[in-house]
PDB file of C-alpha atoms in Angstrom:
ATOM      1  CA  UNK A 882      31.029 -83.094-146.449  1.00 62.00           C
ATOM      2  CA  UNK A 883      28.493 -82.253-148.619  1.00 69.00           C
ATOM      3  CA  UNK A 884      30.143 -84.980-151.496  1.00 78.00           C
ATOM      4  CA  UNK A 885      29.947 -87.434-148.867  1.00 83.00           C
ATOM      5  CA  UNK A 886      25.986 -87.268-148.410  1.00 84.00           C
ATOM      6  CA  UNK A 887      25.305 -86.221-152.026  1.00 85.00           C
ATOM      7  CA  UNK A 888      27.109 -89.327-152.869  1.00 90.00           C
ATOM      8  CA  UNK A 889      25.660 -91.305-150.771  1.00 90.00           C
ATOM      9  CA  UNK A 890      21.767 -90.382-151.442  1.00 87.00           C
ATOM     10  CA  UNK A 891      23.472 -91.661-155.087  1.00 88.00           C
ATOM     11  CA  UNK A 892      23.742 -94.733-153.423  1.00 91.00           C
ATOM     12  CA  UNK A 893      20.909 -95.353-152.126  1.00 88.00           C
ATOM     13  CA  UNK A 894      19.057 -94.422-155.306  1.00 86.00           C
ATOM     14  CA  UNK A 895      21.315 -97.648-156.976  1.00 89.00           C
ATOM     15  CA  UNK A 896      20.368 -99.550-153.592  1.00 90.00           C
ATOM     16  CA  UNK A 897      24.221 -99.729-152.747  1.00 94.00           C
ATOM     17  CA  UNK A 898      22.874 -99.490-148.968  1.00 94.00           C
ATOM     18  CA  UNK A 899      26.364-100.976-147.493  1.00 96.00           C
ATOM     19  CA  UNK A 900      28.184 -97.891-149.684  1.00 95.00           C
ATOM     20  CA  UNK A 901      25.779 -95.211-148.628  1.00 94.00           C
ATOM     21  CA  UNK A 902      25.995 -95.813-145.141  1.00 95.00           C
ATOM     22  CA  UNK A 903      29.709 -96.160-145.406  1.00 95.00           C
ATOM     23  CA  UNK A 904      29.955 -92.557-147.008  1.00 94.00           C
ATOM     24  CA  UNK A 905      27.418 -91.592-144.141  1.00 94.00           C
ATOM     25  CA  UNK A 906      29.415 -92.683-141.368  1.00 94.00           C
ATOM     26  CA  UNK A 907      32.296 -90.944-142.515  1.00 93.00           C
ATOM     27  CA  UNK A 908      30.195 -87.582-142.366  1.00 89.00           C
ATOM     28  CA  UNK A 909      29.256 -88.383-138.697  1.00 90.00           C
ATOM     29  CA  UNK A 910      32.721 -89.282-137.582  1.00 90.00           C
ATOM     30  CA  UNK A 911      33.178 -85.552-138.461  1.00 85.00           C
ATOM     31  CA  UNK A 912      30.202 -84.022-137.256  1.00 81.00           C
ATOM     32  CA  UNK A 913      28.094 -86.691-134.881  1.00 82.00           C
ATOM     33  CA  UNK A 914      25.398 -83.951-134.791  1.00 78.00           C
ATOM     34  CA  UNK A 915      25.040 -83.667-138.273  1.00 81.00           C
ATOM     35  CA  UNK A 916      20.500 -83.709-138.488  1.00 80.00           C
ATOM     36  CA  UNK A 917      20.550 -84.581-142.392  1.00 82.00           C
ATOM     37  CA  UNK A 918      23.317 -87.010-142.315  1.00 86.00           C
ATOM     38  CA  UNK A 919      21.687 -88.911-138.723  1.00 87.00           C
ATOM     39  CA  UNK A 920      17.753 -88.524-140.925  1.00 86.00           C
ATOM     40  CA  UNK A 921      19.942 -90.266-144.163  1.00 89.00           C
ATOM     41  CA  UNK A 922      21.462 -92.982-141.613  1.00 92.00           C
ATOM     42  CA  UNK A 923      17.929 -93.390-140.555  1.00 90.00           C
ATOM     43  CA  UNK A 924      16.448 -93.760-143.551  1.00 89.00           C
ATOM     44  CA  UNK A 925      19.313 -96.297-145.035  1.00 93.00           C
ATOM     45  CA  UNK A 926      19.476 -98.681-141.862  1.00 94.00           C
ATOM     46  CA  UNK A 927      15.022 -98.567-142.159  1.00 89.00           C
ATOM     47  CA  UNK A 928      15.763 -99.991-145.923  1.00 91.00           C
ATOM     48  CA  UNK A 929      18.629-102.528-144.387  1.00 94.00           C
ATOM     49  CA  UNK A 930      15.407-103.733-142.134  1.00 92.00           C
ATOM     50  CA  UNK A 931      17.973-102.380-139.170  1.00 93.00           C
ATOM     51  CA  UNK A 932      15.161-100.635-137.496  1.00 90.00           C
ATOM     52  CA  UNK A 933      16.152-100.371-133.938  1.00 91.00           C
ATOM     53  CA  UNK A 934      19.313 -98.280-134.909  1.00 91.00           C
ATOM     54  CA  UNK A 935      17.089 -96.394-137.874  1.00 87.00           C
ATOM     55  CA  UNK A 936      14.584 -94.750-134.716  1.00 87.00           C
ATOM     56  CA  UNK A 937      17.484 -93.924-132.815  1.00 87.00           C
ATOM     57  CA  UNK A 938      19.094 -91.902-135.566  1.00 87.00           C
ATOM     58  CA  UNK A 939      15.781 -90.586-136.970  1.00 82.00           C
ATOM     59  CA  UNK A 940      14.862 -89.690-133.075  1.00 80.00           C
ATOM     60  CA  UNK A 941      18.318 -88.220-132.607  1.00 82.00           C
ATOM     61  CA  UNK A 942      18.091 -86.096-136.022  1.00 78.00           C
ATOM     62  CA  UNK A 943      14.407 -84.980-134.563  1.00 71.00           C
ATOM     63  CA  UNK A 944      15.788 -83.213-131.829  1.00 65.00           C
ATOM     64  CA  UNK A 945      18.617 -81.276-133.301  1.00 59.00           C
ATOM     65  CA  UNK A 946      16.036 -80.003-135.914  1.00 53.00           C
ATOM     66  CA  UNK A 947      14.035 -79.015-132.950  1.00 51.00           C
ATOM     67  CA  UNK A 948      17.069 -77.384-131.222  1.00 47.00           C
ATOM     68  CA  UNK A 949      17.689 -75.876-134.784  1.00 52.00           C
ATOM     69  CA  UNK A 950      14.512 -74.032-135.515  1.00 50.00           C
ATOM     70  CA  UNK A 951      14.556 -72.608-132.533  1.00 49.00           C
ATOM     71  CA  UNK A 952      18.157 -71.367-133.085  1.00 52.00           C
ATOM     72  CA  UNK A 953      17.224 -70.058-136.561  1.00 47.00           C
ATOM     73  CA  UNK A 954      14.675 -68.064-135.094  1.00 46.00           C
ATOM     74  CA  UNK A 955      15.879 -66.167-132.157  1.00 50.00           C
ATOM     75  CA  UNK A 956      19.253 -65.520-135.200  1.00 56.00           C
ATOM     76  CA  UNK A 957      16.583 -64.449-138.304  1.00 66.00           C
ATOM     77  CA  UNK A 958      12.952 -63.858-136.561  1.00 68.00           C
ATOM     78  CA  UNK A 959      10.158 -64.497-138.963  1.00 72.00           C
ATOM     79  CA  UNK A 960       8.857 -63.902-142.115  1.00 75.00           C
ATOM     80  CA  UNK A 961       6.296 -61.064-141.920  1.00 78.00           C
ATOM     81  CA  UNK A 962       4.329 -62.798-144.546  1.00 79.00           C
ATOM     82  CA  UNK A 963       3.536 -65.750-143.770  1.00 75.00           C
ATOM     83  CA  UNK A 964       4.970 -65.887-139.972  1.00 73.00           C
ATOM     84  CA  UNK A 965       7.424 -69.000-140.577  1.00 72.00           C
ATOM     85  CA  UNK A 966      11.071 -68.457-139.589  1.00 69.00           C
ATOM     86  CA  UNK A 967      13.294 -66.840-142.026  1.00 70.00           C
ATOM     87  CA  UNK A 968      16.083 -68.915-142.953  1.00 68.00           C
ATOM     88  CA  UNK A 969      18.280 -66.115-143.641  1.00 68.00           C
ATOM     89  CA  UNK A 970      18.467 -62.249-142.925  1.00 63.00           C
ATOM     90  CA  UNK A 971      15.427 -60.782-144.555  1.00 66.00           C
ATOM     91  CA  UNK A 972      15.481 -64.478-146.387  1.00 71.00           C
ATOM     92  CA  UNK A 973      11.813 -66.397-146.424  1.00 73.00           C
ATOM     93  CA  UNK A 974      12.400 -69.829-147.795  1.00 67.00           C
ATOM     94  CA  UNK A 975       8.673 -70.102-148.006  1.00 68.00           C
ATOM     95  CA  UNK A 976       7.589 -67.115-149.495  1.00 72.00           C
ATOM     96  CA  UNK A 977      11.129 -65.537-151.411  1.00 66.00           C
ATOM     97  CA  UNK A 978      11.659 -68.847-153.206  1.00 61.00           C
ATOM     98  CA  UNK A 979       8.141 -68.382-155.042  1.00 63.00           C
ATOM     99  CA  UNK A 980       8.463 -64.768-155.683  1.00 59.00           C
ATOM    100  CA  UNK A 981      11.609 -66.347-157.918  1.00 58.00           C
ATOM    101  CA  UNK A 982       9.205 -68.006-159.895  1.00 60.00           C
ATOM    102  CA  UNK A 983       7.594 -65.465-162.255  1.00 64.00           C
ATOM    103  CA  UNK A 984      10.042 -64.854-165.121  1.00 70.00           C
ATOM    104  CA  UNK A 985      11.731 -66.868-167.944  1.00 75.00           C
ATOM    105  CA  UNK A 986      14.608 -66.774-169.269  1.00 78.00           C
ATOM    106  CA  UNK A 987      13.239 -68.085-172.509  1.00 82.00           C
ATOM    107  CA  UNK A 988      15.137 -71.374-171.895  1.00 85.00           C
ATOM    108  CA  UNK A 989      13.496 -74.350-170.437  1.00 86.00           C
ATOM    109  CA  UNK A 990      16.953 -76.077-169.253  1.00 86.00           C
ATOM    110  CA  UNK A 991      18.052 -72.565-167.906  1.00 82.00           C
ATOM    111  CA  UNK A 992      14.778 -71.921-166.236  1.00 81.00           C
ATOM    112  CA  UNK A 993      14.405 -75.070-164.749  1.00 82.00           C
ATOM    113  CA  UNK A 994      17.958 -74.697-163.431  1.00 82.00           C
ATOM    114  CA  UNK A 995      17.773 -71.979-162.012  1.00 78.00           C
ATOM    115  CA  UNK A 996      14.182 -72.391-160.512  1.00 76.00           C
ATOM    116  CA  UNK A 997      15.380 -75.797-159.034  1.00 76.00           C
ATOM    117  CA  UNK A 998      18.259 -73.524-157.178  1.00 75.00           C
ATOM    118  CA  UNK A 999      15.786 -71.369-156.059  1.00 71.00           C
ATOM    119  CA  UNK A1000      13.523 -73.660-154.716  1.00 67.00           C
ATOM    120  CA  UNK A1001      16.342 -75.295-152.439  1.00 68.00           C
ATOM    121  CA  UNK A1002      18.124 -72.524-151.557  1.00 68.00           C
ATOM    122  CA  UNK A1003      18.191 -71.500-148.177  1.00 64.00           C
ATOM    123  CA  UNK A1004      19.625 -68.563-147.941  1.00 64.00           C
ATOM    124  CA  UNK A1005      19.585 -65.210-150.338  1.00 64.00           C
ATOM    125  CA  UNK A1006      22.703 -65.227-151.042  1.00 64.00           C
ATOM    126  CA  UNK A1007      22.916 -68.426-152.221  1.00 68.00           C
ATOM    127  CA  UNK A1008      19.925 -67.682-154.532  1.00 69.00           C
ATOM    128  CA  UNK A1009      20.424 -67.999-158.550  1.00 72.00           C
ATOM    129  CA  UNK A1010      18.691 -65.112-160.205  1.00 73.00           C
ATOM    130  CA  UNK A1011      18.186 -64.815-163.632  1.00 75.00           C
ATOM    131  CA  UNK A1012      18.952 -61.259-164.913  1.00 79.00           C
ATOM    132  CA  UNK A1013      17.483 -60.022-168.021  1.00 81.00           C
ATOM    133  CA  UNK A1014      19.826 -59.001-170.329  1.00 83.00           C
ATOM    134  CA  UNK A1015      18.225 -55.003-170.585  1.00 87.00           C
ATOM    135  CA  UNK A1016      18.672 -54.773-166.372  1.00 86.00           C
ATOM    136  CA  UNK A1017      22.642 -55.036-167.183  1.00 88.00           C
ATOM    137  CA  UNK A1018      24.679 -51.641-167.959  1.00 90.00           C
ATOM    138  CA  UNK A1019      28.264 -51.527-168.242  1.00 91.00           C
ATOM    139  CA  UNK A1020      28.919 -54.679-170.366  1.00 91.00           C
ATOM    140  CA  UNK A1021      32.722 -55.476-170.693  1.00 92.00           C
ATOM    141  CA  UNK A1022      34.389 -58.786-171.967  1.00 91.00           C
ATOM    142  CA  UNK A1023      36.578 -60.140-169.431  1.00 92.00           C
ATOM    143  CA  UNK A1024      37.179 -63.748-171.171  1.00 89.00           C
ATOM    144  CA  UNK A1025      37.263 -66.031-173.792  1.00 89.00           C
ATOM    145  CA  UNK A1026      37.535 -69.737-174.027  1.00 85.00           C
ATOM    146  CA  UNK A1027      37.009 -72.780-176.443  1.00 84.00           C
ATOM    147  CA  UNK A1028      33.371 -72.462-175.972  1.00 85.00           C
ATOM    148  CA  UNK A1029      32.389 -69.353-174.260  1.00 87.00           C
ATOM    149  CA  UNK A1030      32.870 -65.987-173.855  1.00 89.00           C
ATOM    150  CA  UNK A1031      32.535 -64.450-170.449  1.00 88.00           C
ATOM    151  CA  UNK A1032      31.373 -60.648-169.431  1.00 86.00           C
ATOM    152  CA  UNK A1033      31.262 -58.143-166.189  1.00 88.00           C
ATOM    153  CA  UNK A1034      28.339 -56.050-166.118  1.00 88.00           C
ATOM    154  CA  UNK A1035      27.033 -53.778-163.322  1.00 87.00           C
ATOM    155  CA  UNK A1036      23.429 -54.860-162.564  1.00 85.00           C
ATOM    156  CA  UNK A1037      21.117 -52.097-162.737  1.00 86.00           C
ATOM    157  CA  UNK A1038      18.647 -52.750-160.050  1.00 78.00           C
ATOM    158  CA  UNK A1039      21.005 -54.654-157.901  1.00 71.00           C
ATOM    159  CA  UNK A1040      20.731 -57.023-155.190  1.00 61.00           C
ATOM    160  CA  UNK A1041      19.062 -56.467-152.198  1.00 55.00           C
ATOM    161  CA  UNK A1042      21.190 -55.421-149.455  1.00 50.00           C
ATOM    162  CA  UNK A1043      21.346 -55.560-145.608  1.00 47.00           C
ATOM    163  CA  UNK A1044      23.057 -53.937-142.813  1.00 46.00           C
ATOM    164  CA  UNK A1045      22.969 -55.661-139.382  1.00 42.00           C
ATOM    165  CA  UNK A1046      23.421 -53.797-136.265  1.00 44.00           C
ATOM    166  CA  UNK A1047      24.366 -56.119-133.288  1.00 42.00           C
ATOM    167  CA  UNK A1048      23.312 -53.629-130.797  1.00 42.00           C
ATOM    168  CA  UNK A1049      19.610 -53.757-131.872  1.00 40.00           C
ATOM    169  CA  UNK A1050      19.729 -57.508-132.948  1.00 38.00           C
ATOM    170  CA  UNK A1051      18.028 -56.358-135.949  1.00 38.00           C
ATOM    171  CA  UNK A1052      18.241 -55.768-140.135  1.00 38.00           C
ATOM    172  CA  UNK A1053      17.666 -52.931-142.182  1.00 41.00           C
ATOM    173  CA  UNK A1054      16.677 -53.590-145.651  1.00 40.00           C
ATOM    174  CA  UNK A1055      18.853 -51.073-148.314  1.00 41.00           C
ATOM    175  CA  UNK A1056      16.870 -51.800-151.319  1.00 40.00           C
ATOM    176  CA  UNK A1057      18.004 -51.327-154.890  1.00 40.00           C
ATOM    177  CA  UNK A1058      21.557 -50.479-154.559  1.00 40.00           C
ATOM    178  CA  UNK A1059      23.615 -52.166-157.418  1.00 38.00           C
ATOM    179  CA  UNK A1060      26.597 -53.843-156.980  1.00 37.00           C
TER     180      UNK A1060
END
């Protein structure tokens, strides 16, 4: 699904409008609901000059978001930083996606990878960390190819863990365990 509207948004950037919404219609026929595929939709029929359909998908989109947030915060609660609704367990978008933002890997193409992950991830762990190479212990080769050569290695600090108990509707941070 996620092909279909990534390919689509390709679309539209070559204003193939008829293509995009075909691709975008395909995603609804599977998921009617979908809130990013109905806002795409929108947007695509408001370039067409369709705009009678484009405020009926953009309204329809509005109010799943609406029914969205409010699902997303009664599941994750909210950040105690900046009081927005984590997007994740113990996962700010707003605030965790900026604390990514203070190291280098020395790369530009890397960094700006990886920072562009971080900055649309949702979710921690779907985050892309860079790990510097003296936080690694345990470094085995597991691989090698035409072009690369692949290693395991235990991560010193480790990522930051959670345990959820159902009965409390709550999470426990367990920091700095590696994995």
């Amino acid at each position: 699904m996620i092909t279909l509207h990534n390919r689509a948004i390709a679309y539209i950037l070559l204003n193939r409008l008829e293509e995009a919404l075909a691709d975008v219609n395909r995603l609804l026929e599977s998921d009617p609901n979908h809130a990013t595929a109905l806002n795409t939709r929108g947007e695509i029929y408001r370039q067409m000059g369709r705009h009678k359909e484009s405020l009926s998908d953009l309204n329809k989109s509005f109010g799943i978001k609406s029914y969205n947030t409010d699902m997303t915060y009664l599941r994750f609660g909210t950040c105690p930083n900046c009081k927005e609704y984590n997007t994740g367990f113990l996962y700010c978008h707003s605030c965790d996606s900026q604390l990514c933002q203070k190291w280098t890997s020395g790369n530009f193409e890397i960094d700006k990878f990886i920072k562009n992950a971080q900055i649309n991830s949702k979710y921690y762990h779907k985050v892309i960390e860079f790990i510097p190479f003296n936080k690694l212990e345990n470094i085995k080769q597991i691989g090698q190819g035409g072009f690369s050569t692949v290693y395991s290695a235990t991560w010193i600090d480790g990522k930051r863990l959670y345990k959820y108990d159902i009965n409390l509707l709550n999470c426990y941070c367990l920091a700095n365990h590696s994995q």
